[in-house]
Amino acid sequence: MQRILLVDDEEQILQLLEMFLEMNGYKPALAFSSQDALKQVSGSAFDLAILDVCLEDGNGFDLARKIKAEHPKLPIVFLTGLSAESDRATGLSIGNAYLVKPFQPDVLLNVIQQQISGSPA
C-alpha cells in the first residue's frame, strides 16, 4: 500500500483527506506542522507528500525544500488556498503539482496517481 504524507494545520481538512485516501487504497500519515512532517519524513518512507503552503509553524515551500534535500525523488503536491500565479510558479518550481482549494477530489486522485506512477501531470 502506498504511503502519503499529508501536511495541513487544519484538522478537518486532514481528516477528510485521510478518509478519501484510505477509500482509494492509500495509507495516509498526518502531520499538523512542519516540525511533525520533518520528523515523519526522516523516520519513514513515503511515496508522495501533500503539503499546504500556509502552516502555523512555517511555510510549505520551505518545508518542501527541506524534504527535497533529504528525499530528492519524493513527489510533492501542494494543496493550498493560495491562488496567485506567483505562488503557483514558486510551488511548481519546488514541487510536482499545485492544486488550489477548493479542489475536485477526482482531480487530486488523478494527480496522486500520475505522480506516484511517474507519469507526466
PDB file of C-alpha atoms in Angstrom:
ATOM      1  CA  MET A   1       0.000   0.000   0.000  1.00  0.00           C
ATOM      2  CA  GLN A   2       1.419   3.373  -0.996  1.00  0.00           C
ATOM      3  CA  ARG A   3       2.075   5.840   1.810  1.00  0.00           C
ATOM      4  CA  ILE A   4       1.208   9.516   1.530  1.00  0.00           C
ATOM      5  CA  LEU A   5       2.274  12.219   3.965  1.00  0.00           C
ATOM      6  CA  LEU A   6      -0.486  14.823   4.468  1.00  0.00           C
ATOM      7  CA  VAL A   7       0.576  18.151   5.972  1.00  0.00           C
ATOM      8  CA  ASP A   8      -2.019  20.765   6.898  1.00  0.00           C
ATOM      9  CA  ASP A   9      -2.703  22.694  10.095  1.00  0.00           C
ATOM     10  CA  GLU A  10      -6.481  22.373   9.632  1.00  0.00           C
ATOM     11  CA  GLU A  11      -7.589  19.175  11.350  1.00  0.00           C
ATOM     12  CA  GLN A  12     -10.882  18.919   9.445  1.00  0.00           C
ATOM     13  CA  ILE A  13      -9.112  19.027   6.074  1.00  0.00           C
ATOM     14  CA  LEU A  14      -6.641  16.374   7.193  1.00  0.00           C
ATOM     15  CA  GLN A  15      -9.431  14.097   8.378  1.00  0.00           C
ATOM     16  CA  LEU A  16     -11.345  14.446   5.106  1.00  0.00           C
ATOM     17  CA  LEU A  17      -8.220  13.815   3.049  1.00  0.00           C
ATOM     18  CA  GLU A  18      -7.331  10.842   5.244  1.00  0.00           C
ATOM     19  CA  MET A  19     -10.747   9.228   4.669  1.00  0.00           C
ATOM     20  CA  PHE A  20     -10.630   9.978   0.940  1.00  0.00           C
ATOM     21  CA  LEU A  21      -7.167   8.474   0.509  1.00  0.00           C
ATOM     22  CA  GLU A  22      -7.989   5.394   2.569  1.00  0.00           C
ATOM     23  CA  MET A  23     -11.128   4.819   0.448  1.00  0.00           C
ATOM     24  CA  ASN A  24      -8.902   4.914  -2.632  1.00  0.00           C
ATOM     25  CA  GLY A  25      -6.351   2.414  -1.341  1.00  0.00           C
ATOM     26  CA  TYR A  26      -3.645   4.683   0.052  1.00  0.00           C
ATOM     27  CA  LYS A  27      -2.142   4.758   3.537  1.00  0.00           C
ATOM     28  CA  PRO A  28      -2.012   8.381   4.747  1.00  0.00           C
ATOM     29  CA  ALA A  29       0.123   9.714   7.590  1.00  0.00           C
ATOM     30  CA  LEU A  30      -0.992  13.019   9.091  1.00  0.00           C
ATOM     31  CA  ALA A  31       1.186  15.941  10.145  1.00  0.00           C
ATOM     32  CA  PHE A  32      -0.239  19.136  11.638  1.00  0.00           C
ATOM     33  CA  SER A  33       3.011  21.114  11.445  1.00  0.00           C
ATOM     34  CA  SER A  34       6.277  21.459   9.576  1.00  0.00           C
ATOM     35  CA  GLN A  35       8.172  20.022  12.530  1.00  0.00           C
ATOM     36  CA  ASP A  36       5.923  16.975  12.716  1.00  0.00           C
ATOM     37  CA  ALA A  37       6.257  16.460   8.960  1.00  0.00           C
ATOM     38  CA  LEU A  38      10.055  16.600   9.102  1.00  0.00           C
ATOM     39  CA  LYS A  39      10.108  14.036  11.929  1.00  0.00           C
ATOM     40  CA  GLN A  40       7.883  11.690   9.965  1.00  0.00           C
ATOM     41  CA  VAL A  41       9.856  12.057   6.742  1.00  0.00           C
ATOM     42  CA  SER A  42      13.134  11.283   8.461  1.00  0.00           C
ATOM     43  CA  GLY A  43      11.675   8.225  10.184  1.00  0.00           C
ATOM     44  CA  SER A  44       9.577   6.646   7.411  1.00  0.00           C
ATOM     45  CA  ALA A  45       9.453   6.107   3.687  1.00  0.00           C
ATOM     46  CA  PHE A  46       6.697   7.804   1.695  1.00  0.00           C
ATOM     47  CA  ASP A  47       5.583   7.562  -1.918  1.00  0.00           C
ATOM     48  CA  LEU A  48       4.202  11.138  -2.045  1.00  0.00           C
ATOM     49  CA  ALA A  49       3.753  14.216   0.145  1.00  0.00           C
ATOM     50  CA  ILE A  50       0.779  16.590   0.012  1.00  0.00           C
ATOM     51  CA  LEU A  51       1.566  19.932   1.637  1.00  0.00           C
ATOM     52  CA  ASP A  52      -0.396  23.049   2.456  1.00  0.00           C
ATOM     53  CA  VAL A  53       1.602  26.238   1.908  1.00  0.00           C
ATOM     54  CA  CYS A  54       0.310  28.180   4.916  1.00  0.00           C
ATOM     55  CA  LEU A  55       1.210  26.342   8.107  1.00  0.00           C
ATOM     56  CA  GLU A  56       1.139  27.679  11.654  1.00  0.00           C
ATOM     57  CA  ASP A  57       4.805  26.916  12.244  1.00  0.00           C
ATOM     58  CA  GLY A  58       6.206  27.776   8.842  1.00  0.00           C
ATOM     59  CA  ASN A  59       5.859  27.885   5.107  1.00  0.00           C
ATOM     60  CA  GLY A  60       5.045  24.835   2.996  1.00  0.00           C
ATOM     61  CA  PHE A  61       7.505  25.965   0.334  1.00  0.00           C
ATOM     62  CA  ASP A  62      10.328  25.935   2.898  1.00  0.00           C
ATOM     63  CA  LEU A  63       9.149  22.563   4.180  1.00  0.00           C
ATOM     64  CA  ALA A  64       9.175  21.167   0.649  1.00  0.00           C
ATOM     65  CA  ARG A  65      12.750  22.365   0.132  1.00  0.00           C
ATOM     66  CA  LYS A  66      13.827  20.613   3.342  1.00  0.00           C
ATOM     67  CA  ILE A  67      12.041  17.413   2.357  1.00  0.00           C
ATOM     68  CA  LYS A  68      13.542  17.512  -1.150  1.00  0.00           C
ATOM     69  CA  ALA A  69      17.033  17.990   0.315  1.00  0.00           C
ATOM     70  CA  GLU A  70      16.643  14.700   2.161  1.00  0.00           C
ATOM     71  CA  HIS A  71      14.446  12.872  -0.375  1.00  0.00           C
ATOM     72  CA  PRO A  72      15.012  14.447  -3.812  1.00  0.00           C
ATOM     73  CA  LYS A  73      12.828  11.928  -5.682  1.00  0.00           C
ATOM     74  CA  LEU A  74       9.787  12.194  -3.402  1.00  0.00           C
ATOM     75  CA  PRO A  75       6.906  13.744  -5.376  1.00  0.00           C
ATOM     76  CA  ILE A  76       5.385  16.772  -3.653  1.00  0.00           C
ATOM     77  CA  VAL A  77       1.897  18.087  -4.344  1.00  0.00           C
ATOM     78  CA  PHE A  78       0.863  21.460  -2.945  1.00  0.00           C
ATOM     79  CA  LEU A  79      -2.791  21.683  -1.902  1.00  0.00           C
ATOM     80  CA  THR A  80      -3.417  25.246  -0.810  1.00  0.00           C
ATOM     81  CA  GLY A  81      -5.750  28.210  -0.730  1.00  0.00           C
ATOM     82  CA  LEU A  82      -3.129  30.442  -2.371  1.00  0.00           C
ATOM     83  CA  SER A  83      -4.167  31.052  -5.963  1.00  0.00           C
ATOM     84  CA  ALA A  84      -1.792  33.827  -7.078  1.00  0.00           C
ATOM     85  CA  GLU A  85       0.268  32.985 -10.148  1.00  0.00           C
ATOM     86  CA  SER A  86       3.476  33.844  -8.283  1.00  0.00           C
ATOM     87  CA  ASP A  87       2.610  31.268  -5.590  1.00  0.00           C
ATOM     88  CA  ARG A  88       1.751  28.684  -8.238  1.00  0.00           C
ATOM     89  CA  ALA A  89       5.056  29.347 -10.019  1.00  0.00           C
ATOM     90  CA  THR A  90       7.002  29.006  -6.773  1.00  0.00           C
ATOM     91  CA  GLY A  91       5.169  25.789  -5.918  1.00  0.00           C
ATOM     92  CA  LEU A  92       5.808  24.244  -9.300  1.00  0.00           C
ATOM     93  CA  SER A  93       9.493  25.187  -9.156  1.00  0.00           C
ATOM     94  CA  ILE A  94       9.819  23.178  -5.923  1.00  0.00           C
ATOM     95  CA  GLY A  95       7.138  20.512  -6.170  1.00  0.00           C
ATOM     96  CA  ASN A  96       5.493  18.387  -8.804  1.00  0.00           C
ATOM     97  CA  ALA A  97       1.915  19.710  -8.788  1.00  0.00           C
ATOM     98  CA  TYR A  98      -0.048  22.650  -7.392  1.00  0.00           C
ATOM     99  CA  LEU A  99      -3.781  22.444  -6.647  1.00  0.00           C
ATOM    100  CA  VAL A 100      -5.872  25.271  -5.231  1.00  0.00           C
ATOM    101  CA  LYS A 101      -8.581  24.743  -2.604  1.00  0.00           C
ATOM    102  CA  PRO A 102     -11.398  24.114  -3.104  1.00  0.00           C
ATOM    103  CA  PHE A 103     -10.427  21.249  -5.362  1.00  0.00           C
ATOM    104  CA  GLN A 104     -12.205  18.396  -7.069  1.00  0.00           C
ATOM    105  CA  PRO A 105     -11.405  15.077  -5.352  1.00  0.00           C
ATOM    106  CA  ASP A 106     -11.132  13.296  -8.708  1.00  0.00           C
ATOM    107  CA  VAL A 107      -8.519  15.813  -9.856  1.00  0.00           C
ATOM    108  CA  LEU A 108      -6.482  15.248  -6.684  1.00  0.00           C
ATOM    109  CA  LEU A 109      -6.721  11.480  -7.121  1.00  0.00           C
ATOM    110  CA  ASN A 110      -5.583  11.786 -10.746  1.00  0.00           C
ATOM    111  CA  VAL A 111      -2.598  13.942  -9.744  1.00  0.00           C
ATOM    112  CA  ILE A 112      -1.652  11.484  -6.990  1.00  0.00           C
ATOM    113  CA  GLN A 113      -1.815   8.526  -9.366  1.00  0.00           C
ATOM    114  CA  GLN A 114       0.231  10.333 -12.002  1.00  0.00           C
ATOM    115  CA  GLN A 115       2.911  11.429  -9.550  1.00  0.00           C
ATOM    116  CA  ILE A 116       3.280   8.036  -7.901  1.00  0.00           C
ATOM    117  CA  SER A 117       3.405   6.244 -11.242  1.00  0.00           C
ATOM    118  CA  GLY A 118       5.907   8.769 -12.626  1.00  0.00           C
ATOM    119  CA  SER A 119       3.619   9.838 -15.481  1.00  0.00           C
ATOM    120  CA  PRO A 120       3.586  13.494 -16.521  1.00  0.00           C
ATOM    121  CA  ALA A 121       0.867  15.530 -14.823  1.00  0.00           C
TER     122      ALA A 121
END
